PDB file of C-alpha atoms in Angstrom:
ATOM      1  CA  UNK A   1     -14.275  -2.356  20.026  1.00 39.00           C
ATOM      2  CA  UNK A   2     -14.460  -6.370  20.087  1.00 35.00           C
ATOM      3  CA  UNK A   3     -15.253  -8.510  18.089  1.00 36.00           C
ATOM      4  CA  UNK A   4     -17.487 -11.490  18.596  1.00 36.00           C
ATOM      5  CA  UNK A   5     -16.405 -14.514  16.793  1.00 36.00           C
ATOM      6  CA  UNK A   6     -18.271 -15.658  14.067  1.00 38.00           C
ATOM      7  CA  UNK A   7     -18.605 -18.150  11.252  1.00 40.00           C
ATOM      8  CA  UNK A   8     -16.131 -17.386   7.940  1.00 41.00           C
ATOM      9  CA  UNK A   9     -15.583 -19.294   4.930  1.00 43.00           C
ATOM     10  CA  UNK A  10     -12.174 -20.880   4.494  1.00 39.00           C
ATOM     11  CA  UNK A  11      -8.829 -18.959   3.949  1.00 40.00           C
ATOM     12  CA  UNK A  12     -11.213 -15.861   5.379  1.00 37.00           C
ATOM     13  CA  UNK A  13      -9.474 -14.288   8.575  1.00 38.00           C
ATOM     14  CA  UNK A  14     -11.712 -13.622  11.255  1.00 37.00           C
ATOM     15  CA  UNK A  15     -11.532  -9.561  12.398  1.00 36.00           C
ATOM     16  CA  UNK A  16     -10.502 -10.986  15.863  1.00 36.00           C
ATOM     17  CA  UNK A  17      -7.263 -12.152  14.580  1.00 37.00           C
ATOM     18  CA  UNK A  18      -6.026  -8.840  13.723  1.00 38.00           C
ATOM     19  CA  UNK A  19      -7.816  -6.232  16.282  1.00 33.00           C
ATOM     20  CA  UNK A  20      -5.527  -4.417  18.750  1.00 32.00           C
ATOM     21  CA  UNK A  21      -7.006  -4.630  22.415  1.00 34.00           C
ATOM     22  CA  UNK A  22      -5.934  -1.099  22.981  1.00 34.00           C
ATOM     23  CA  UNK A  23      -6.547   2.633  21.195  1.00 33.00           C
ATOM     24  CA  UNK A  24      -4.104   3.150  18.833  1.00 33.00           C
ATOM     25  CA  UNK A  25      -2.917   6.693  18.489  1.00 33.00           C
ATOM     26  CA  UNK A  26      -2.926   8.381  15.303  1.00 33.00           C
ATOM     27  CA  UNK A  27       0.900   9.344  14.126  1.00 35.00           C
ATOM     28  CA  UNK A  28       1.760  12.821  13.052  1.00 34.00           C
ATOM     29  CA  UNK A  29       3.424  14.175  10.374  1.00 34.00           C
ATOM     30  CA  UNK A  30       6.420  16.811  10.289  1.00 37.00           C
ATOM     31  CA  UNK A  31       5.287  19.554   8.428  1.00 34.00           C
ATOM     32  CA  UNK A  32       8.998  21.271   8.002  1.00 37.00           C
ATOM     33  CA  UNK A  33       9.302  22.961   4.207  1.00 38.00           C
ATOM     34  CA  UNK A  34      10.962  20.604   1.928  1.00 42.00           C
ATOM     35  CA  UNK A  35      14.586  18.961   2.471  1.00 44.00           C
ATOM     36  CA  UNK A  36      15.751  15.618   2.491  1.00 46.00           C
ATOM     37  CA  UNK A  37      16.245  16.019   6.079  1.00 42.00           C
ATOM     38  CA  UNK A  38      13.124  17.609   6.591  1.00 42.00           C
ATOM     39  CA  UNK A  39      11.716  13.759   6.410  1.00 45.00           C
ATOM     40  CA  UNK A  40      10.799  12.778  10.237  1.00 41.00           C
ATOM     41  CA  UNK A  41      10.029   9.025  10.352  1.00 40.00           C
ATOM     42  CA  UNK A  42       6.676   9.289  12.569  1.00 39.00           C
ATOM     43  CA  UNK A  43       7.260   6.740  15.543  1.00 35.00           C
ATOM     44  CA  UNK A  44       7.378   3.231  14.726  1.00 34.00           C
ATOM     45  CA  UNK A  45       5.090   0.660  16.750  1.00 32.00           C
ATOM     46  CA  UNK A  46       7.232  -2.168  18.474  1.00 34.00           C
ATOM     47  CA  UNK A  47       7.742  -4.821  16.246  1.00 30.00           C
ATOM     48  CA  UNK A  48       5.277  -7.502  18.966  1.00 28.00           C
ATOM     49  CA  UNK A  49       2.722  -4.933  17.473  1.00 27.00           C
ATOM     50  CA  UNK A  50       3.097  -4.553  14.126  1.00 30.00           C
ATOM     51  CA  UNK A  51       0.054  -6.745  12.791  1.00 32.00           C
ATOM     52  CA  UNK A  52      -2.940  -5.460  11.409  1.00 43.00           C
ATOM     53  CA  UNK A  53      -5.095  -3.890  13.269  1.00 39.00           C
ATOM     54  CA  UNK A  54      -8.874  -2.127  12.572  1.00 48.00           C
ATOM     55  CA  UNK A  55      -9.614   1.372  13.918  1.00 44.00           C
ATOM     56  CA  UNK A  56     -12.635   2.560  13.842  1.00 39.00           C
ATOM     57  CA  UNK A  57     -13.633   6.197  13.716  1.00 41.00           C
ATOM     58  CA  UNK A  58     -16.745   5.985  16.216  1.00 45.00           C
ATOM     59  CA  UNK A  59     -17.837   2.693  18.163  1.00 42.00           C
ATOM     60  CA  UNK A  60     -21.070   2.851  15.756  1.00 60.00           C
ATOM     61  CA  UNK A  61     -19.209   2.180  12.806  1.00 72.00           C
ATOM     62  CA  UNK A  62     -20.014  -1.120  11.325  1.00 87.00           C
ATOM     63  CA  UNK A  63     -16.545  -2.695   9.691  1.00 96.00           C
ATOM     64  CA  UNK A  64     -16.140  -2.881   6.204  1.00 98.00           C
ATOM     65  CA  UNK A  65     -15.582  -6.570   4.411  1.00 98.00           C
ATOM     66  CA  UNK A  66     -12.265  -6.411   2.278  1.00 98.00           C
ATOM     67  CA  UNK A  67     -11.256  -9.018   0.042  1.00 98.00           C
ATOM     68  CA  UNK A  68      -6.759  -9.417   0.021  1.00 98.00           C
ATOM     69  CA  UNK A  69      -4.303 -11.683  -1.061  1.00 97.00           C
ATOM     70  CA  UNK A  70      -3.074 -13.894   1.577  1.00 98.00           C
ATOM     71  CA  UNK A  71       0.523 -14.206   2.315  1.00 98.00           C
ATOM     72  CA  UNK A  72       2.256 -17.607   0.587  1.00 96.00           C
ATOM     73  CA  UNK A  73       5.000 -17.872   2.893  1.00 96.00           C
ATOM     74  CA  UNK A  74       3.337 -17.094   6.656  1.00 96.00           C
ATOM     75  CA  UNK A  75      -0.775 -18.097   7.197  1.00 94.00           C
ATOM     76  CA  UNK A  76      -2.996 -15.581   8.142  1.00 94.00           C
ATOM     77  CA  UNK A  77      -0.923 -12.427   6.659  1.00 96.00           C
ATOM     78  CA  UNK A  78      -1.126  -9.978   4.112  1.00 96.00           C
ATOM     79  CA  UNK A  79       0.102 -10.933   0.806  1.00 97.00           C
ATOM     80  CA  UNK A  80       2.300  -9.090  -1.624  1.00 97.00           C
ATOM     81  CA  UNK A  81      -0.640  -6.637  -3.572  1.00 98.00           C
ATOM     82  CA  UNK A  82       0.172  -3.107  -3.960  1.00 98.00           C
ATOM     83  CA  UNK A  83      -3.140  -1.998  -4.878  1.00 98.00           C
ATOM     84  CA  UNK A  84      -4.548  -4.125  -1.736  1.00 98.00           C
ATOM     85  CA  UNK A  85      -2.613  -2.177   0.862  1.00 98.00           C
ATOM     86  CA  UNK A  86      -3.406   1.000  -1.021  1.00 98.00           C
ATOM     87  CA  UNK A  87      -6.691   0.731   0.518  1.00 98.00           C
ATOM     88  CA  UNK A  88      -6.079  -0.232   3.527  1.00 98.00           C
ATOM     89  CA  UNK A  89      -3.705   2.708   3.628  1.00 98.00           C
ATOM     90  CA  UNK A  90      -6.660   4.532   3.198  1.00 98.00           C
ATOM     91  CA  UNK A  91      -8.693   2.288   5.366  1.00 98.00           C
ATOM     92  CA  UNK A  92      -5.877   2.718   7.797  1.00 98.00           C
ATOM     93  CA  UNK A  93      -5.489   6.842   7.285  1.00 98.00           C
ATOM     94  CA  UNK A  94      -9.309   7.305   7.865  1.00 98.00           C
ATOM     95  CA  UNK A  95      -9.724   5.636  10.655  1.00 97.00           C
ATOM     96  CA  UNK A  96     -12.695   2.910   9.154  1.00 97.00           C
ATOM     97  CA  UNK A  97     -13.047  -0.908  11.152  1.00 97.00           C
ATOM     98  CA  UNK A  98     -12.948  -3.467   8.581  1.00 97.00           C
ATOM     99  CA  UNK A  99     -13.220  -7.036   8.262  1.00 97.00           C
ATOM    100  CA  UNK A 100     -10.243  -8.776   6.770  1.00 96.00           C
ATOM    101  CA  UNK A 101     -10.990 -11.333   4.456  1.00 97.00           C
ATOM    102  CA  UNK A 102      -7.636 -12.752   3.227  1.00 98.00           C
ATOM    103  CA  UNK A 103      -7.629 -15.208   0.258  1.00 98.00           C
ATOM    104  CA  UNK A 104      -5.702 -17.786  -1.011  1.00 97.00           C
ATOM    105  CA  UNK A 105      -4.805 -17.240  -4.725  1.00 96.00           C
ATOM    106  CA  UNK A 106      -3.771 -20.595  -5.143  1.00 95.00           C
ATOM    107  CA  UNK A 107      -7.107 -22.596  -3.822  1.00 96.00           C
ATOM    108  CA  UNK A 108      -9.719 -19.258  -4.034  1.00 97.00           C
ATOM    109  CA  UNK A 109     -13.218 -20.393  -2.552  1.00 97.00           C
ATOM    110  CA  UNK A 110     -16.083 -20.187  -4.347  1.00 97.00           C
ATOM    111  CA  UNK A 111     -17.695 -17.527  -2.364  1.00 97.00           C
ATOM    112  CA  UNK A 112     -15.187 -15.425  -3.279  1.00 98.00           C
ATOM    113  CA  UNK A 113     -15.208 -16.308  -7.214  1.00 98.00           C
ATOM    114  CA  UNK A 114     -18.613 -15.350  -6.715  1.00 97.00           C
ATOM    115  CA  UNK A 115     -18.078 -11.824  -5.694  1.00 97.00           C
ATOM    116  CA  UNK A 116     -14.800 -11.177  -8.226  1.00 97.00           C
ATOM    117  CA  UNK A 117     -15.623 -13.470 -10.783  1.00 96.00           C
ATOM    118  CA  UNK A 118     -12.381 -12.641 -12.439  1.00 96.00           C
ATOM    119  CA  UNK A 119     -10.710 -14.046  -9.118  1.00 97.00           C
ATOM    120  CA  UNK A 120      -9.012  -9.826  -8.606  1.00 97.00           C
ATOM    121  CA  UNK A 121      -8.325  -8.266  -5.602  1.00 98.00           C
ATOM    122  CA  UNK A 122      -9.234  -5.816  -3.455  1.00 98.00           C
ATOM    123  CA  UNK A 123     -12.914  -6.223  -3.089  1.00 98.00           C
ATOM    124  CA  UNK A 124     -14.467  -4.006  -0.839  1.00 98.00           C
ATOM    125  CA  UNK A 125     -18.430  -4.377   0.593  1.00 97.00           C
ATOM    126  CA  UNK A 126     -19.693  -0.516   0.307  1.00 96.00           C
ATOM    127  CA  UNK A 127     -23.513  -0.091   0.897  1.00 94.00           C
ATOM    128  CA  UNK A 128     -24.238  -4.430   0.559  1.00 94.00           C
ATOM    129  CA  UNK A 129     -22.152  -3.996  -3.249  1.00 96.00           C
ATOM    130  CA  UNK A 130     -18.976  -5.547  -3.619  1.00 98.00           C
ATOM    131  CA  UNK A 131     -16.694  -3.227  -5.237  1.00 98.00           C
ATOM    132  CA  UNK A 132     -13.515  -3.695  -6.859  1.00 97.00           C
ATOM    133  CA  UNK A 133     -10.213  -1.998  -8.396  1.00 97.00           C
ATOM    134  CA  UNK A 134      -8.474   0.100  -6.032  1.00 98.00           C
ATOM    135  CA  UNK A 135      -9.288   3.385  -7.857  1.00 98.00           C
ATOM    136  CA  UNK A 136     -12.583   3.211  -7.799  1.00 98.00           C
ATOM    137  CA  UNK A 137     -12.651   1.813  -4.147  1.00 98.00           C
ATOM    138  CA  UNK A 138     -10.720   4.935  -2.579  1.00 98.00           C
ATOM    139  CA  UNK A 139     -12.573   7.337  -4.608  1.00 98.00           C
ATOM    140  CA  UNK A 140     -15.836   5.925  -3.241  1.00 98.00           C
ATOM    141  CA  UNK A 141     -14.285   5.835   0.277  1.00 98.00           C
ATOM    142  CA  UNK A 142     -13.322   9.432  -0.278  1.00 98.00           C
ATOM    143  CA  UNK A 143     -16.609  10.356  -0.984  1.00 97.00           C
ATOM    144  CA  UNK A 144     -18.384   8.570   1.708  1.00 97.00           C
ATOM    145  CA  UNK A 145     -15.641   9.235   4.169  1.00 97.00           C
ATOM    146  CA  UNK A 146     -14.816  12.963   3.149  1.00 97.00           C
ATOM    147  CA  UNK A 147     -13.230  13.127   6.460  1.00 97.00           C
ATOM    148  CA  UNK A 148      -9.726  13.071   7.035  1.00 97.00           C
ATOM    149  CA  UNK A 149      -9.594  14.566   3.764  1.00 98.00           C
ATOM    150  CA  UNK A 150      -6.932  12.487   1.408  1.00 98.00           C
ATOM    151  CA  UNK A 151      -7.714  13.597  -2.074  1.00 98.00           C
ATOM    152  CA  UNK A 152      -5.106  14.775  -4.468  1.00 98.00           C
ATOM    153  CA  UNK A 153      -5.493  17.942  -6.284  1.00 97.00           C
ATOM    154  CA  UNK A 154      -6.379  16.972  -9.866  1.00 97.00           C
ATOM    155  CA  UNK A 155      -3.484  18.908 -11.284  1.00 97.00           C
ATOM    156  CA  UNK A 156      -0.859  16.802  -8.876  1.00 98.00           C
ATOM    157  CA  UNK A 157      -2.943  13.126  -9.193  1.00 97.00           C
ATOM    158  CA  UNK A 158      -0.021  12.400 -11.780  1.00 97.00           C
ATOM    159  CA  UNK A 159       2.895  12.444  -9.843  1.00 98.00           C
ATOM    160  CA  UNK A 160       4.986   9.640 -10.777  1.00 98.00           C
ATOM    161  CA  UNK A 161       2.323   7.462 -12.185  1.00 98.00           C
ATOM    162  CA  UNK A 162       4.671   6.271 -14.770  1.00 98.00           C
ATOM    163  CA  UNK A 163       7.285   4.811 -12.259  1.00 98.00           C
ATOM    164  CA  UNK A 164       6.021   1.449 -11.487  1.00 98.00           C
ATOM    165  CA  UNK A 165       5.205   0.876 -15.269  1.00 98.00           C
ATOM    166  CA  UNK A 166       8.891   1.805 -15.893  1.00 98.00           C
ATOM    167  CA  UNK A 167       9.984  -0.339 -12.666  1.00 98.00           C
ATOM    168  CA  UNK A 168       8.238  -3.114 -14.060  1.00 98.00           C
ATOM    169  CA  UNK A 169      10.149  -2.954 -17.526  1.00 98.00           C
ATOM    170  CA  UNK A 170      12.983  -3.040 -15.803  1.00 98.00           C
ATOM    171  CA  UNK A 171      12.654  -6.302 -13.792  1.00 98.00           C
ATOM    172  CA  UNK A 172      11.581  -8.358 -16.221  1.00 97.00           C
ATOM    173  CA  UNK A 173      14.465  -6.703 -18.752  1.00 97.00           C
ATOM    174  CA  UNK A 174      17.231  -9.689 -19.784  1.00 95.00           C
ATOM    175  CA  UNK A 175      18.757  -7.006 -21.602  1.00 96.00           C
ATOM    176  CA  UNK A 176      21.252  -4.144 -19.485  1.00 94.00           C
ATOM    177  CA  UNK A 177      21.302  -2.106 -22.806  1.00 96.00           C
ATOM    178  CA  UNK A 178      17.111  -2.149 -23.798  1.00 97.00           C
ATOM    179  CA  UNK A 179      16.857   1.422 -22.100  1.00 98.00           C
ATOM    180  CA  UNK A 180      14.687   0.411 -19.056  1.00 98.00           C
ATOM    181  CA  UNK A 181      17.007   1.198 -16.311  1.00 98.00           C
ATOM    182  CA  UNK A 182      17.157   4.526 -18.014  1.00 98.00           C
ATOM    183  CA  UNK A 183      13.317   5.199 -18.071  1.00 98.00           C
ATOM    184  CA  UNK A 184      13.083   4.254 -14.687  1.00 98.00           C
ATOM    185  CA  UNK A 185      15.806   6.808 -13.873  1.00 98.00           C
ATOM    186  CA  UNK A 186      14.132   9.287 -16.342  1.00 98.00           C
ATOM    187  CA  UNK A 187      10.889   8.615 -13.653  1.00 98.00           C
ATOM    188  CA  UNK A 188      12.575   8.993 -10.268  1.00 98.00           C
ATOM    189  CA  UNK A 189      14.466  11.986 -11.399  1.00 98.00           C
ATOM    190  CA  UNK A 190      10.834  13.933 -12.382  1.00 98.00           C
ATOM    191  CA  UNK A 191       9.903  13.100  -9.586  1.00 98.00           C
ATOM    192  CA  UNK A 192      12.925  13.808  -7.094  1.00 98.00           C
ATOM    193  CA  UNK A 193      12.744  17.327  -8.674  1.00 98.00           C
ATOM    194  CA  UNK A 194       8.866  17.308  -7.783  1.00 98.00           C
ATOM    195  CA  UNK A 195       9.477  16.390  -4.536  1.00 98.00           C
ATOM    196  CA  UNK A 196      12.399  19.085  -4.070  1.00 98.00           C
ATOM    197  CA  UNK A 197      10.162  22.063  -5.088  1.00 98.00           C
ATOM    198  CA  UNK A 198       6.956  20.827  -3.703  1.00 98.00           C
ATOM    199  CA  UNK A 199       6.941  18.454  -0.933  1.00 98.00           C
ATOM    200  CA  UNK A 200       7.371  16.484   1.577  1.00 98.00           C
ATOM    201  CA  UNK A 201       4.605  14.580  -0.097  1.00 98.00           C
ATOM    202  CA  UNK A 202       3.099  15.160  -3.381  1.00 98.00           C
ATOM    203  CA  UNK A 203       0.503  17.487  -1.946  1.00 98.00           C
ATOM    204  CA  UNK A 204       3.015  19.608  -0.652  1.00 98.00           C
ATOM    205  CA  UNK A 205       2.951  18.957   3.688  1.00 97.00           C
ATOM    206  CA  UNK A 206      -0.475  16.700   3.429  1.00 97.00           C
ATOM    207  CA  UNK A 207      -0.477  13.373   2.943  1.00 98.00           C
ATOM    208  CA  UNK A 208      -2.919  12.173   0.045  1.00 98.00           C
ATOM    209  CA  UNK A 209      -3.912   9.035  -2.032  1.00 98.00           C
ATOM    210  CA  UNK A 210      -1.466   9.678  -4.549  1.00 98.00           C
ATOM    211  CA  UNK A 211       0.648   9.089  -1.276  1.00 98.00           C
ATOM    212  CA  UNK A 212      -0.923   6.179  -0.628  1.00 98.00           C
ATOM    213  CA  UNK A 213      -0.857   4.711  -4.317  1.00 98.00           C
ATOM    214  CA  UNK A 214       2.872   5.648  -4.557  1.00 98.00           C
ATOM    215  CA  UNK A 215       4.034   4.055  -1.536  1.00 98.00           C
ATOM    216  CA  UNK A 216       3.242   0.192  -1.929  1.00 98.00           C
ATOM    217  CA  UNK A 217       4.792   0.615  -5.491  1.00 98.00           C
ATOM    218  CA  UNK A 218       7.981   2.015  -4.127  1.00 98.00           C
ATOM    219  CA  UNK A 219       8.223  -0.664  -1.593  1.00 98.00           C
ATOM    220  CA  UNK A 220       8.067  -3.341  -4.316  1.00 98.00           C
ATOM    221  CA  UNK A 221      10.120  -1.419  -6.259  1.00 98.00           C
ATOM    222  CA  UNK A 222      13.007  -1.053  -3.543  1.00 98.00           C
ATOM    223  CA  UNK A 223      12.551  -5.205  -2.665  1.00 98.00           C
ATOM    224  CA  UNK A 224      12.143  -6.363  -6.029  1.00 98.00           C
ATOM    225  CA  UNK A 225      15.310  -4.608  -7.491  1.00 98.00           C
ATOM    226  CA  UNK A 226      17.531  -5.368  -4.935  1.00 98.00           C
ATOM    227  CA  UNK A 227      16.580  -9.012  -4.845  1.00 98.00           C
ATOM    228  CA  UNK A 228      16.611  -9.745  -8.448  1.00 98.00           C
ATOM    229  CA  UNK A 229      18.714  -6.756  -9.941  1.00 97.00           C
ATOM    230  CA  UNK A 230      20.941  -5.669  -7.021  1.00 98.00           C
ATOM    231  CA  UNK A 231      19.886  -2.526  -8.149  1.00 98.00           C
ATOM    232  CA  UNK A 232      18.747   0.469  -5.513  1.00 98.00           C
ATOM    233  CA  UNK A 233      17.139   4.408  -5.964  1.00 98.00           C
ATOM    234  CA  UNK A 234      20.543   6.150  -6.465  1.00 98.00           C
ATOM    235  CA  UNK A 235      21.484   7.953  -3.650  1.00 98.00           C
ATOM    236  CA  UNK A 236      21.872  10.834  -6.069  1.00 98.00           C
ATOM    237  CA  UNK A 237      17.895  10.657  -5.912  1.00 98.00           C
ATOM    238  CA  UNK A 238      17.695  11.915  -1.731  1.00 98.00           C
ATOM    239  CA  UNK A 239      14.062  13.601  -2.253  1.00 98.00           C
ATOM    240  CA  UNK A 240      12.907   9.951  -3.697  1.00 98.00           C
ATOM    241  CA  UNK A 241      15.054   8.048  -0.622  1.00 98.00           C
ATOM    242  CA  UNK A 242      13.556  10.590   2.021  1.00 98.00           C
ATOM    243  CA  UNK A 243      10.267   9.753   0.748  1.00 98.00           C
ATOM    244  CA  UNK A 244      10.159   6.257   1.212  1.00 98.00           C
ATOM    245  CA  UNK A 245      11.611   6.340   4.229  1.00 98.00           C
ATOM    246  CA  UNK A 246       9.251   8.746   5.604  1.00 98.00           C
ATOM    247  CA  UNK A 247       5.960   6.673   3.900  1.00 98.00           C
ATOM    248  CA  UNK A 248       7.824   3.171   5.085  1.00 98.00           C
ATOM    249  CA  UNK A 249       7.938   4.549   8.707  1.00 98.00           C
ATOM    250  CA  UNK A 250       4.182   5.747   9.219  1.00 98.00           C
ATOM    251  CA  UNK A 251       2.175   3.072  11.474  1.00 98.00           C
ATOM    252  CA  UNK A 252      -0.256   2.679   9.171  1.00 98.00           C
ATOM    253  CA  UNK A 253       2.062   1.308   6.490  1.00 98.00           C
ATOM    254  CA  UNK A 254       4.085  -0.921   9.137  1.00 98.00           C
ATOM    255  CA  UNK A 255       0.424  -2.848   9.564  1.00 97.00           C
ATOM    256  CA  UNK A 256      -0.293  -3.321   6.303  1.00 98.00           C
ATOM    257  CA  UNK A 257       2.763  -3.981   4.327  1.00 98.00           C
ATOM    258  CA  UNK A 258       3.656  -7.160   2.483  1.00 98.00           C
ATOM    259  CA  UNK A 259       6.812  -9.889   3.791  1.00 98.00           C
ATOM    260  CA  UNK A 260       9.914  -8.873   1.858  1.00 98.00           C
ATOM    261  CA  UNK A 261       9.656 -12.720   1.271  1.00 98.00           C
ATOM    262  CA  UNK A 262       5.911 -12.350  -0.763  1.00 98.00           C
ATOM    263  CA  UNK A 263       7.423  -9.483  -2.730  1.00 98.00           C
ATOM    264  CA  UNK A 264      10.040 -11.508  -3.951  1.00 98.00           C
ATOM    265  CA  UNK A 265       7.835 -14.315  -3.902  1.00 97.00           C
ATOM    266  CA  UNK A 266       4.973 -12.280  -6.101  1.00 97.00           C
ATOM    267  CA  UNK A 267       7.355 -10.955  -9.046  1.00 98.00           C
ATOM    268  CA  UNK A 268       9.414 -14.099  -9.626  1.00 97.00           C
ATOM    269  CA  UNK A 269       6.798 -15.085 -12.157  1.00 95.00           C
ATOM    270  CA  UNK A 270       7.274 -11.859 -14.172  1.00 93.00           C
ATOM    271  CA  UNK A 271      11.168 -12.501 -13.803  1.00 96.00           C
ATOM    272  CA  UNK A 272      11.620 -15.796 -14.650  1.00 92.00           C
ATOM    273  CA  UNK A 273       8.954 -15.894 -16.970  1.00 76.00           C
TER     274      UNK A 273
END
């Protein structure tokens, strides 16, 4: 699938930038019952090939247009949003083309203002509407693209939804006795145990969107902390570490993750402020 080049609007990245000449083959998961060392790493790609890249299910798929934050330390990379690379997680796990569109928070272009007129990313094109928040953009994708199936069981959608809330309390805490290292803890522990009784992943040996929502977070979370708090997931925690070591590994989040550097880069506001 090329691309042909065609005419963007500034800080937009053509498709052509980021397509891989050659079929990339979709990763597999172990599906061993649950143990910390039951956590294969699928196989990473070199690191000459870790940009992003757009797969597309069948060659008559036309890409989709995504709106992301651009990267403030390298041009034409992903920025630091957690809720952007949850969809292209999804993007990524379904196998969709897609147009990357990457925009500069600090100069956005009108066009785009246009589309988000509160200036928020993701932004997704679905059926000529632009559609944004990443919960309603991977539902719709999950209903439009049913298959690989990635929905979470409504009774397990939860898991650990309260522990980048908690992380974030944390961070931005001046004060080592306010109690927010403690809810954080309180979080990971839940969800250690969950993992223990019920994974690998949160639906058990699939991978889902929770899996996807979770991930980014914990990858902010685990740059984040140690940057600004020296602070890691105890080791105590080896369900949470075998986790993120398994959801850092797959291909798919190897493309689309942020620079340590934009992570660091993206909270110091929160921080500082």
């Amino acid at each position: 699938m090329s691309p042909t080049a065609t005419a963007m609007p500034p800080a937009v990245l053509s498709r052509s930038s980021y397509l891989l000449s050659s079929a990339v083959r979709l990763r597999s998961f172990s599906r061993t019952p649950a143990s910390a060392s039951s956590f294969a790493a699928p196989r990473r790609l070199p690191r000459s090939s870790r940009a992003l890249s757009v797969r597309a299910s069948s060659a008559s798929d036309p890409p989709l247009e995504v709106c992301v934050k651009a990267s403030t330390i390298v041009p034409n990379r992903l920025g630091d949003c957690p809720f952007s690379q949850r969809v292209l997680l999804t993007l990524e796990e379904k196998h969709l083309p897609y147009d990357l569109k990457l925009i500069d928070f600090a100069n956005k272009p009108e066009w785009f203002l246009e589309i988000s007129p509160e200036g928020k990313v993701p932004v997704v094109k679905l059926d000529e509407k632009w559609v944004a928040d990443s919960d309603i953009i991977t539902q719709s994708l999950e209903e439009k693209y049913p298959d690989p199936p990635l929905a979470t069981p409504p009774e397990k959608a939860s898991v650990g939804s309260k522990i980048f809330t908690t992380f974030i309390g944390f961070l931005k805490s001046k004060d080592p006795n306010d109690g927010t290292e403690q809810a954080l803890l309180t979080e990971l522990t839940s969800f250690d145990d969950y993992l223990k009784e019920n994974g690998p992943f949160v639906n058990g040996s699939m991978l889902s969107a929770t899996d996807l929502s979770l991930g980014p977070k914990l990858y902010h979370l685990e740059i984040a902390l140690s940057h600004y708090k020296n602070w890691s997931v105890p080791e105590s925690l080896k369900y949470v570490r075998a986790y993120m070591k398994s959801i850092f590994s797959m291909d798919s989040f190897a493309k689309t993750r942020a620079l340590p550097e934009d992570v660091i880069a993206g909270w110091r506001p929160k921080v500082i402020g």
